[in-house]
Amino acid sequence: MSRPRIRLPDSASPGEIIEIRTLIDHPMITSLSSPQPRDMLATLEARMNGETFFVYDFDNGTSANPYHVFFARVEETSDFEFVWTHENGETFTAQGRVTVA
Amino acid sequence: MKFDRRAFITASAALVGVALLPKRFAWAELSDDVADALRAAIADREVVEGGIVLDAPDIAQNGASVPVGVFVESPMTAADHVREIRLFATRNPSPQIGAFRFTPASGRAEATTRIRLAEGQEIIVLAETSDGRLLRVSATVEVTVGGCVT
């Protein structure tokens, strides 16, 4: 469970705005209408060379297996890190690199 | 997802006349928890109607996973960018769906995710710009099979 998958282009030109897709397997149990204990991710944070450029704050209305499409403007070859943080503090990460020629 | 910029700009231009008028919500039509959530997000600020493209299906087969895209035209510079876009449900067990937070390095104030809708309802979207403006749009999504908000 909670195996993140990401899709990034391998390369980009300087200043290009790239599309990023992320998916993580997670039940996202709110326990609002079920007896199961709450089991929810709190945030998805996307970083480019260590700088946060996009965040999603999860609340009760997010589907199971959260999927996101968002963008980044890349100026130079960049290391990307995607961090999902559970409400209990546990984290799940995925990494990627976009080469700027 | 790509939005039709031309249609958006045309629609925006057409809306300017009304968009400049501060729009008051029909609070009476909202349940207490939805009104409270929106009041908390808006505080005493003025809300401009429009300026957000909300891409949601008219009819969702499965309420457990409804694709929703949002887009605000913005240069996404340090001086002028969209800071946050928040999604609210009007007939879910809890109104907060989630929030996208952007920076200039996001490049575009555009994102897509999948949401849960317990039944057919209006979705409300609020966007906040770096200069403190608040934009609002809403759309109604009919749901064939309600998404149990587990």
Short mmCIF file of C-alpha atoms in Angstrom, two decimals:
data_model
loop_
_atom_site.label_atom_id
_atom_site.label_comp_id
_atom_site.label_asym_id
_atom_site.label_seq_id
_atom_site.Cartn_x
_atom_site.Cartn_y
_atom_site.Cartn_z
CA MET A 1 0.00 0.00 0.00
CA SER A 2 0.93 3.63 -0.43
CA ARG A 3 3.28 2.96 -3.33
CA PRO A 4 3.62 6.30 -5.08
CA ARG A 5 3.94 6.62 -8.84
CA ILE A 6 4.97 9.77 -10.67
CA ARG A 7 5.21 10.82 -14.29
CA LEU A 8 7.68 13.51 -15.28
CA PRO A 9 9.30 14.31 -18.62
CA ASP A 10 12.96 13.21 -18.87
CA SER A 11 14.04 16.53 -20.29
CA ALA A 12 12.83 20.08 -20.83
CA SER A 13 14.05 23.36 -22.27
CA PRO A 14 14.95 26.25 -19.93
CA GLY A 15 11.84 27.99 -18.65
CA GLU A 16 9.52 25.26 -19.89
CA ILE A 17 6.39 24.51 -17.91
CA ILE A 18 6.17 20.76 -17.49
CA GLU A 19 3.18 18.63 -16.54
CA ILE A 20 3.54 16.28 -13.58
CA ARG A 21 1.20 13.40 -12.68
CA THR A 22 1.24 11.60 -9.35
CA LEU A 23 -0.72 8.65 -7.98
CA ILE A 24 -0.51 6.95 -4.59
CA ASP A 25 -2.37 3.85 -3.43
CA HIS A 26 -4.17 4.80 -0.25
CA PRO A 27 -7.71 4.08 1.06
CA MET A 28 -8.22 7.61 2.49
CA ILE A 29 -10.65 6.45 5.18
CA THR A 30 -12.37 9.44 6.78
CA SER A 31 -14.41 7.24 9.18
CA LEU A 32 -17.28 9.70 8.75
CA SER A 33 -19.62 6.93 7.63
CA SER A 34 -17.79 3.73 8.47
CA PRO A 35 -16.62 2.09 11.69
CA GLN A 36 -13.08 1.80 10.35
CA PRO A 37 -10.48 3.97 12.09
CA ARG A 38 -9.51 7.16 10.29
CA ASP A 39 -6.62 6.61 7.86
CA MET A 40 -5.93 9.75 5.83
CA LEU A 41 -3.05 11.46 4.11
CA ALA A 42 -2.74 15.10 5.14
CA THR A 43 -0.58 16.67 2.42
CA LEU A 44 1.21 16.10 -0.86
CA GLU A 45 4.22 18.37 -1.15
CA ALA A 46 6.19 18.72 -4.38
CA ARG A 47 9.73 20.08 -4.27
CA MET A 48 12.11 21.13 -7.03
CA ASN A 49 15.78 21.24 -5.97
CA GLY A 50 14.58 21.34 -2.38
CA GLU A 51 12.13 24.22 -2.86
CA THR A 52 8.43 23.54 -2.38
CA PHE A 53 6.51 24.61 -5.49
CA PHE A 54 3.14 22.87 -5.07
CA VAL A 55 1.13 21.50 -2.14
CA TYR A 56 -2.20 19.72 -1.94
CA ASP A 57 -3.97 19.72 1.43
CA PHE A 58 -6.15 16.64 1.66
CA ASP A 59 -9.51 16.86 3.34
CA ASN A 60 -12.45 14.51 3.64
CA GLY A 61 -13.62 14.94 0.06
CA THR A 62 -10.52 13.48 -1.61
CA SER A 63 -10.94 10.14 -3.36
CA ALA A 64 -9.09 6.99 -2.41
CA ASN A 65 -5.82 6.49 -4.30
CA PRO A 66 -5.16 10.21 -4.67
CA TYR A 67 -4.25 11.34 -8.17
CA HIS A 68 -2.94 14.78 -9.06
CA VAL A 69 -1.92 16.65 -12.18
CA PHE A 70 0.01 19.88 -11.73
CA PHE A 71 2.83 21.88 -13.30
CA ALA A 72 6.32 23.22 -12.68
CA ARG A 73 8.46 25.81 -14.44
CA VAL A 74 11.95 24.33 -14.82
CA GLU A 75 14.87 26.68 -15.37
CA GLU A 76 17.73 24.17 -14.93
CA THR A 77 18.27 20.45 -14.48
CA SER A 78 16.16 19.72 -11.42
CA ASP A 79 15.72 17.00 -8.86
CA PHE A 80 12.10 16.51 -7.93
CA GLU A 81 10.81 15.07 -4.69
CA PHE A 82 7.19 14.27 -3.89
CA VAL A 83 6.27 13.70 -0.26
CA TRP A 84 2.90 12.43 0.96
CA THR A 85 2.51 12.92 4.72
CA HIS A 86 -0.07 10.91 6.65
CA GLU A 87 -2.07 12.53 9.44
CA ASN A 88 -0.02 10.33 11.80
CA GLY A 89 3.24 11.84 10.49
CA GLU A 90 4.34 8.88 8.37
CA THR A 91 5.76 9.92 4.98
CA PHE A 92 5.92 8.32 1.53
CA THR A 93 8.27 9.75 -1.08
CA ALA A 94 9.00 9.51 -4.77
CA GLN A 95 11.82 11.13 -6.68
CA GLY A 96 12.62 12.08 -10.24
CA ARG A 97 14.91 14.25 -12.32
CA VAL A 98 14.29 16.51 -15.30
CA THR A 99 17.32 17.33 -17.40
CA VAL A 100 17.49 20.79 -18.94
CA ALA A 101 19.84 20.96 -21.90
CA MET B 1 -5.71 18.70 -19.33
CA LYS B 2 -5.79 21.69 -21.61
CA PHE B 3 -8.32 24.44 -21.24
CA ASP B 4 -9.56 26.47 -24.16
CA ARG B 5 -7.90 29.81 -23.49
CA ARG B 6 -9.78 31.64 -26.20
CA ALA B 7 -13.16 30.57 -24.87
CA PHE B 8 -12.02 31.38 -21.37
CA ILE B 9 -10.85 34.87 -22.27
CA THR B 10 -14.04 35.57 -24.21
CA ALA B 11 -16.13 34.33 -21.33
CA SER B 12 -14.08 36.37 -18.87
CA ALA B 13 -14.53 39.51 -20.91
CA ALA B 14 -18.25 38.92 -21.05
CA LEU B 15 -18.32 38.50 -17.32
CA VAL B 16 -16.36 41.63 -16.45
CA GLY B 17 -19.47 43.73 -16.08
CA VAL B 18 -20.95 41.58 -13.35
CA ALA B 19 -17.63 40.33 -12.02
CA LEU B 20 -16.69 43.79 -10.80
CA LEU B 21 -19.65 43.81 -8.48
CA PRO B 22 -19.00 42.14 -5.17
CA LYS B 23 -21.14 39.05 -5.09
CA ARG B 24 -22.84 37.95 -1.93
CA PHE B 25 -23.49 34.30 -1.38
CA ALA B 26 -26.98 32.99 -0.99
CA TRP B 27 -26.02 31.93 2.51
CA ALA B 28 -29.56 30.88 3.33
CA GLU B 29 -29.35 28.08 0.77
CA LEU B 30 -26.28 26.59 2.38
CA SER B 31 -26.24 24.23 5.33
CA ASP B 32 -24.63 25.58 8.50
CA ASP B 33 -21.40 23.60 8.16
CA VAL B 34 -20.92 24.69 4.53
CA ALA B 35 -21.64 28.32 5.38
CA ASP B 36 -19.22 28.12 8.31
CA ALA B 37 -16.48 26.60 6.14
CA LEU B 38 -16.92 29.31 3.52
CA ARG B 39 -17.04 32.09 6.12
CA ALA B 40 -13.81 30.77 7.63
CA ALA B 41 -12.15 30.80 4.20
CA ILE B 42 -13.47 34.19 3.12
CA ALA B 43 -13.52 36.07 6.44
CA ASP B 44 -14.76 39.59 5.67
CA ARG B 45 -13.13 39.84 2.25
CA GLU B 46 -14.86 40.69 -0.97
CA VAL B 47 -15.45 37.81 -3.38
CA VAL B 48 -15.45 38.28 -7.14
CA GLU B 49 -17.60 35.88 -9.13
CA GLY B 50 -15.79 34.14 -12.00
CA GLY B 51 -12.20 34.10 -13.20
CA ILE B 52 -11.77 30.39 -12.42
CA VAL B 53 -12.23 27.62 -14.96
CA LEU B 54 -13.77 24.65 -13.18
CA ASP B 55 -13.68 21.46 -15.20
CA ALA B 56 -16.07 18.95 -13.64
CA PRO B 57 -18.48 16.51 -15.27
CA ASP B 58 -22.19 17.41 -15.45
CA ILE B 59 -22.94 13.82 -14.53
CA ALA B 60 -20.53 11.61 -12.59
CA GLN B 61 -21.13 7.86 -12.84
CA ASN B 62 -19.23 7.15 -9.66
CA GLY B 63 -19.32 9.64 -6.79
CA ALA B 64 -16.35 7.94 -5.16
CA SER B 65 -14.02 9.30 -7.82
CA VAL B 66 -15.03 12.43 -9.70
CA PRO B 67 -12.30 14.14 -11.76
CA VAL B 68 -12.11 17.88 -11.10
CA GLY B 69 -9.76 20.36 -12.75
CA VAL B 70 -9.22 24.00 -11.84
CA PHE B 71 -7.44 26.77 -13.74
CA VAL B 72 -6.92 30.48 -13.16
CA GLU B 73 -5.23 32.61 -15.82
CA SER B 74 -2.17 34.12 -14.14
CA PRO B 75 1.38 35.16 -15.09
CA MET B 76 2.56 33.22 -12.00
CA THR B 77 5.30 35.73 -11.18
CA ALA B 78 6.51 36.62 -7.69
CA ALA B 79 4.44 39.81 -7.85
CA ASP B 80 1.30 38.30 -9.40
CA HIS B 81 0.35 34.70 -8.88
CA VAL B 82 -2.40 32.48 -7.60
CA ARG B 83 -1.67 31.34 -4.07
CA GLU B 84 -4.39 28.84 -3.38
CA ILE B 85 -7.45 27.17 -4.89
CA ARG B 86 -9.83 25.48 -2.46
CA LEU B 87 -12.67 23.07 -3.17
CA PHE B 88 -15.87 22.80 -1.13
CA ALA B 89 -18.75 20.34 -1.29
CA THR B 90 -22.23 21.55 -0.39
CA ARG B 91 -23.86 18.17 0.32
CA ASN B 92 -21.07 15.92 1.62
CA PRO B 93 -20.80 14.85 5.27
CA SER B 94 -18.05 17.47 5.58
CA PRO B 95 -17.67 20.47 3.25
CA GLN B 96 -13.88 20.59 2.89
CA ILE B 97 -12.60 18.66 -0.10
CA GLY B 98 -9.03 19.90 -0.33
CA ALA B 99 -6.80 22.78 -1.39
CA PHE B 100 -4.15 23.31 -4.07
CA ARG B 101 -1.34 25.65 -3.01
CA PHE B 102 0.77 27.20 -5.74
CA THR B 103 3.97 29.23 -6.01
CA PRO B 104 5.45 31.13 -8.98
CA ALA B 105 7.53 27.99 -9.69
CA SER B 106 4.28 26.10 -10.25
CA GLY B 107 4.29 27.84 -13.63
CA ARG B 108 0.53 27.52 -14.03
CA ALA B 109 -2.34 27.90 -11.57
CA GLU B 110 -3.82 24.69 -12.87
CA ALA B 111 -4.32 21.29 -11.27
CA THR B 112 -6.51 18.22 -11.40
CA THR B 113 -7.51 15.69 -8.78
CA ARG B 114 -10.34 13.26 -8.02
CA ILE B 115 -12.93 13.98 -5.37
CA ARG B 116 -15.70 12.19 -3.47
CA LEU B 117 -19.29 13.31 -3.79
CA ALA B 118 -21.81 11.60 -1.55
CA GLU B 119 -24.67 12.70 -3.82
CA GLY B 120 -25.39 15.15 -6.62
CA GLN B 121 -24.53 18.66 -5.46
CA GLU B 122 -22.95 22.03 -6.11
CA ILE B 123 -19.16 22.26 -5.84
CA ILE B 124 -17.79 25.65 -4.80
CA VAL B 125 -14.26 26.76 -5.72
CA LEU B 126 -12.44 29.69 -4.13
CA ALA B 127 -9.15 31.03 -5.50
CA GLU B 128 -6.89 33.47 -3.71
CA THR B 129 -4.35 35.57 -5.57
CA SER B 130 -1.06 36.93 -4.23
CA ASP B 131 -2.59 40.42 -4.01
CA GLY B 132 -5.36 39.07 -1.78
CA ARG B 133 -8.20 38.91 -4.32
CA LEU B 134 -10.75 36.13 -3.88
CA LEU B 135 -12.44 34.54 -6.87
CA ARG B 136 -15.34 32.14 -6.77
CA VAL B 137 -17.09 29.77 -9.15
CA SER B 138 -19.40 26.85 -8.64
CA ALA B 139 -20.75 23.96 -10.69
CA THR B 140 -23.41 21.37 -10.15
CA VAL B 141 -22.48 17.72 -10.58
CA GLU B 142 -25.17 15.06 -10.74
CA VAL B 143 -24.04 11.74 -9.30
CA THR B 144 -25.38 8.41 -10.55
CA VAL B 145 -23.95 6.29 -7.72
CA GLY B 146 -23.09 8.22 -4.57
CA GLY B 147 -19.52 8.05 -3.33
CA CYS B 148 -19.67 6.68 0.16
CA VAL B 149 -17.37 9.00 2.10
CA THR B 150 -15.83 6.10 4.02
#
